Amino acid sequence: METEILKNTQIQEAADFLAKGLLVAFPTETVYGLGADATRPDVVKDVYAAKGRPSDNPLIVHVSGPEMVWEYADNSYKPLAEKLMNAFWPGPLTIIMPIQPGKLSKAVTGGLTTAAFRMPNNQTTLNLIKTFGKPIVGPSANTSGKPSPTLAKHVYHDLHGKIAAILDDGPTKLGVESTVIDLSVDIPTILRPGMIDSDDLLKVIDDVNSDHHKVTKTEVPKAPGMKYKHYAPNAQVIIVDDKNDFKQAIAEYVAKDVSMGVMATDEILKEVPEGIEKFSLGDDVYTASRNLFAGLRQLDNDHMQFILAQGFPDEGHGAAYSNRLNKSAGNTHYKN
Ligand code: TXA
Ligand code: MG
């Protein structure tokens, strides 16, 4: 299959592909998603196949507005959900709620009695869902286990030949996936950190728990996706937590005569010697979050053995960045 790159104005073409039961990658404010008709189990199965994704990992249902959610979700958490939707939608918050029995297929929910709903803050995709008239499922549009795509060319690299089209809307603004909050428990719980953090959520709701501890292989994770190896380049990523350690870390790897790339803010990069591959994370944790996945992809070329990547404090908006970087590094940190 030829994969077509569509302009962000070619919404009707994209909707026509979806209506034919084909897969279309779509832009969001976080990362690109791999879209398919959420109401057709046969095409939802193709999403898993294209990504190589384990089938027990449920998908997010993307909607063009709250009214679309209530066709599928039951009303038990409606007051709470509406508070969150009013405050954060469209935006990078995915809300998990119980669904009306039989309303969404097992292919979407992974057999759970809940589903994840999200209204992305991207006008192209909101128009696409409106034009299509039904919700679309959308995991990140990468090969399972690889960094999520923040550019159309990342999607093309991983999935060309396997999907009908990519709706290209330029680079994504945030770069890390949405915050996932589960309402179907006693205290609303963050299952995946994102750019909306617990302080943001506490302005709107009374209580929130965080549950993004490392899930072991035998444990049944609350968000099934959290147990899989993720965002992993072929090169070994090493996190440098203290920016004053970069000089020494680089010297050690140069002495080992291995190939190495450095991913850091400009302040640090300007001290990095010539001849070492570099990728700029910009100025701060916000630009670093936006650039992280693109950096992992760019530095992870055929000959790269190690990537030294800058760490940021695991708090507030840094929690999302740290979560993704730690997964890509298998929690490997530089120790001097
Ligand atoms: O920003 C995003 O959320 C992107 C864009 C494309 O919207 N999408 C995305 O989807 O990151 P995905 O499939 O890569 O991540 C969805 C996460 C997974 O960890 C999955 O296990 C969890 O949400 N999830 C989905 N439905 C769930 C449910 N009913 N209960 C618990 N976890 C669920
Ligand atoms: Mg993903």
PDB file of C-alpha atoms and ligand atoms in Angstrom, residues 26 28 30-34 51 53 57-60 62 94 96 109 112 114-116 118 138-140 176-178 180 191-192 222-226 230, ligand 1:
ATOM      1  CA  PHE A  26      -3.551  12.316  12.551  1.00  0.00           C
ATOM      2  CA  THR A  28      -2.581  16.230  17.942  1.00  0.00           C
ATOM      3  CA  THR A  30       0.992  15.916  21.960  1.00  0.00           C
ATOM      4  CA  VAL A  31       2.143  13.364  19.368  1.00  0.00           C
ATOM      5  CA  TYR A  32       0.767  11.954  16.094  1.00  0.00           C
ATOM      6  CA  GLY A  33      -1.908   9.275  16.512  1.00  0.00           C
ATOM      7  CA  LEU A  34      -2.822   6.271  14.362  1.00  0.00           C
ATOM      8  CA  LYS A  51       2.071  -0.949  15.214  1.00  0.00           C
ATOM      9  CA  ARG A  53       1.157  -3.607  19.588  1.00  0.00           C
ATOM     10  CA  ASN A  57      -3.290  -2.741  25.569  1.00  0.00           C
ATOM     11  CA  PRO A  58      -6.461  -0.640  25.192  1.00  0.00           C
ATOM     12  CA  LEU A  59      -6.718   2.387  22.899  1.00  0.00           C
ATOM     13  CA  ILE A  60      -7.767   5.976  23.492  1.00  0.00           C
ATOM     14  CA  HIS A  62     -10.643  10.456  20.367  1.00  0.00           C
ATOM     15  CA  THR A  94      -7.273  11.552  28.704  1.00  0.00           C
ATOM     16  CA  ILE A  96     -10.914   6.896  31.831  1.00  0.00           C
ATOM     17  CA  THR A 109     -11.049  -1.642  25.516  1.00  0.00           C
ATOM     18  CA  LEU A 112     -11.951  -3.784  30.287  1.00  0.00           C
ATOM     19  CA  THR A 114     -13.796   1.188  31.091  1.00  0.00           C
ATOM     20  CA  ALA A 115     -12.495   3.236  28.162  1.00  0.00           C
ATOM     21  CA  ALA A 116     -10.162   6.202  27.744  1.00  0.00           C
ATOM     22  CA  ARG A 118      -9.683  12.381  24.794  1.00  0.00           C
ATOM     23  CA  GLY A 138      -5.603   6.534  18.250  1.00  0.00           C
ATOM     24  CA  PRO A 139      -2.531   5.103  19.858  1.00  0.00           C
ATOM     25  CA  SER A 140       0.671   6.999  19.126  1.00  0.00           C
ATOM     26  CA  VAL A 176       4.839  14.073  25.225  1.00  0.00           C
ATOM     27  CA  GLU A 177       1.611  12.110  25.332  1.00  0.00           C
ATOM     28  CA  SER A 178      -1.449  13.214  27.281  1.00  0.00           C
ATOM     29  CA  VAL A 180      -4.091   9.782  31.653  1.00  0.00           C
ATOM     30  CA  LEU A 191      -1.881   6.557  35.408  1.00  0.00           C
ATOM     31  CA  ARG A 192       0.489   8.377  33.031  1.00  0.00           C
ATOM     32  CA  LYS A 222      -3.863  -0.272  35.769  1.00  0.00           C
ATOM     33  CA  ALA A 223      -2.861   1.220  32.422  1.00  0.00           C
ATOM     34  CA  PRO A 224      -1.799  -1.866  30.487  1.00  0.00           C
ATOM     35  CA  GLY A 225       0.528   0.227  28.319  1.00  0.00           C
ATOM     36  CA  MET A 226       2.751   1.054  31.276  1.00  0.00           C
ATOM     37  CA  HIS A 230       8.848   2.035  25.577  1.00  0.00           C
TER      38      HIS A 230
HETATM   39  O1  TXA B   1      -1.337  12.073  23.712  1.00  0.00           O
HETATM   40  C1  TXA B   1      -1.822  10.941  23.598  1.00  0.00           C
HETATM   41  O2  TXA B   1      -2.476  10.392  24.520  1.00  0.00           O
HETATM   42  C2  TXA B   1      -1.579  10.177  22.293  1.00  0.00           C
HETATM   43  C3  TXA B   1      -2.290  10.950  21.164  1.00  0.00           C
HETATM   44  C4  TXA B   1      -2.191  10.254  19.839  1.00  0.00           C
HETATM   45  O3  TXA B   1      -3.627  11.177  21.515  1.00  0.00           O
HETATM   46  N1  TXA B   1      -2.059   8.815  22.362  1.00  0.00           N
HETATM   47  C5  TXA B   1      -1.448   7.854  23.086  1.00  0.00           C
HETATM   48  O4  TXA B   1      -2.049   6.610  23.044  1.00  0.00           O
HETATM   49  O5  TXA B   1      -0.440   8.042  23.747  1.00  0.00           O
HETATM   50  P1  TXA B   1      -1.386   5.268  23.556  1.00  0.00           P
HETATM   51  O6  TXA B   1      -2.276   4.185  23.098  1.00  0.00           O
HETATM   52  O7  TXA B   1       0.026   5.202  23.116  1.00  0.00           O
HETATM   53  O8  TXA B   1      -1.476   5.356  25.132  1.00  0.00           O
HETATM   54  C6  TXA B   1      -2.702   5.156  25.805  1.00  0.00           C
HETATM   55  C7  TXA B   1      -2.449   4.719  27.247  1.00  0.00           C
HETATM   56  C8  TXA B   1      -1.844   3.341  27.312  1.00  0.00           C
HETATM   57  O9  TXA B   1      -0.874   3.295  28.349  1.00  0.00           O
HETATM   58  C9  TXA B   1      -3.061   2.464  27.656  1.00  0.00           C
HETATM   59  O10 TXA B   1      -2.696   1.280  28.325  1.00  0.00           O
HETATM   60  C10 TXA B   1      -3.874   3.388  28.538  1.00  0.00           C
HETATM   61  O11 TXA B   1      -3.699   4.670  27.960  1.00  0.00           O
HETATM   62  N2  TXA B   1      -5.329   3.062  28.517  1.00  0.00           N
HETATM   63  C11 TXA B   1      -6.188   3.144  27.492  1.00  0.00           C
HETATM   64  N3  TXA B   1      -7.427   2.735  27.854  1.00  0.00           N
HETATM   65  C12 TXA B   1      -7.348   2.404  29.160  1.00  0.00           C
HETATM   66  C13 TXA B   1      -8.274   1.901  30.142  1.00  0.00           C
HETATM   67  N4  TXA B   1      -9.548   1.662  29.849  1.00  0.00           N
HETATM   68  N5  TXA B   1      -7.811   1.669  31.392  1.00  0.00           N
HETATM   69  C14 TXA B   1      -6.527   1.916  31.713  1.00  0.00           C
HETATM   70  N6  TXA B   1      -5.603   2.380  30.842  1.00  0.00           N
HETATM   71  C15 TXA B   1      -5.999   2.613  29.586  1.00  0.00           C
END
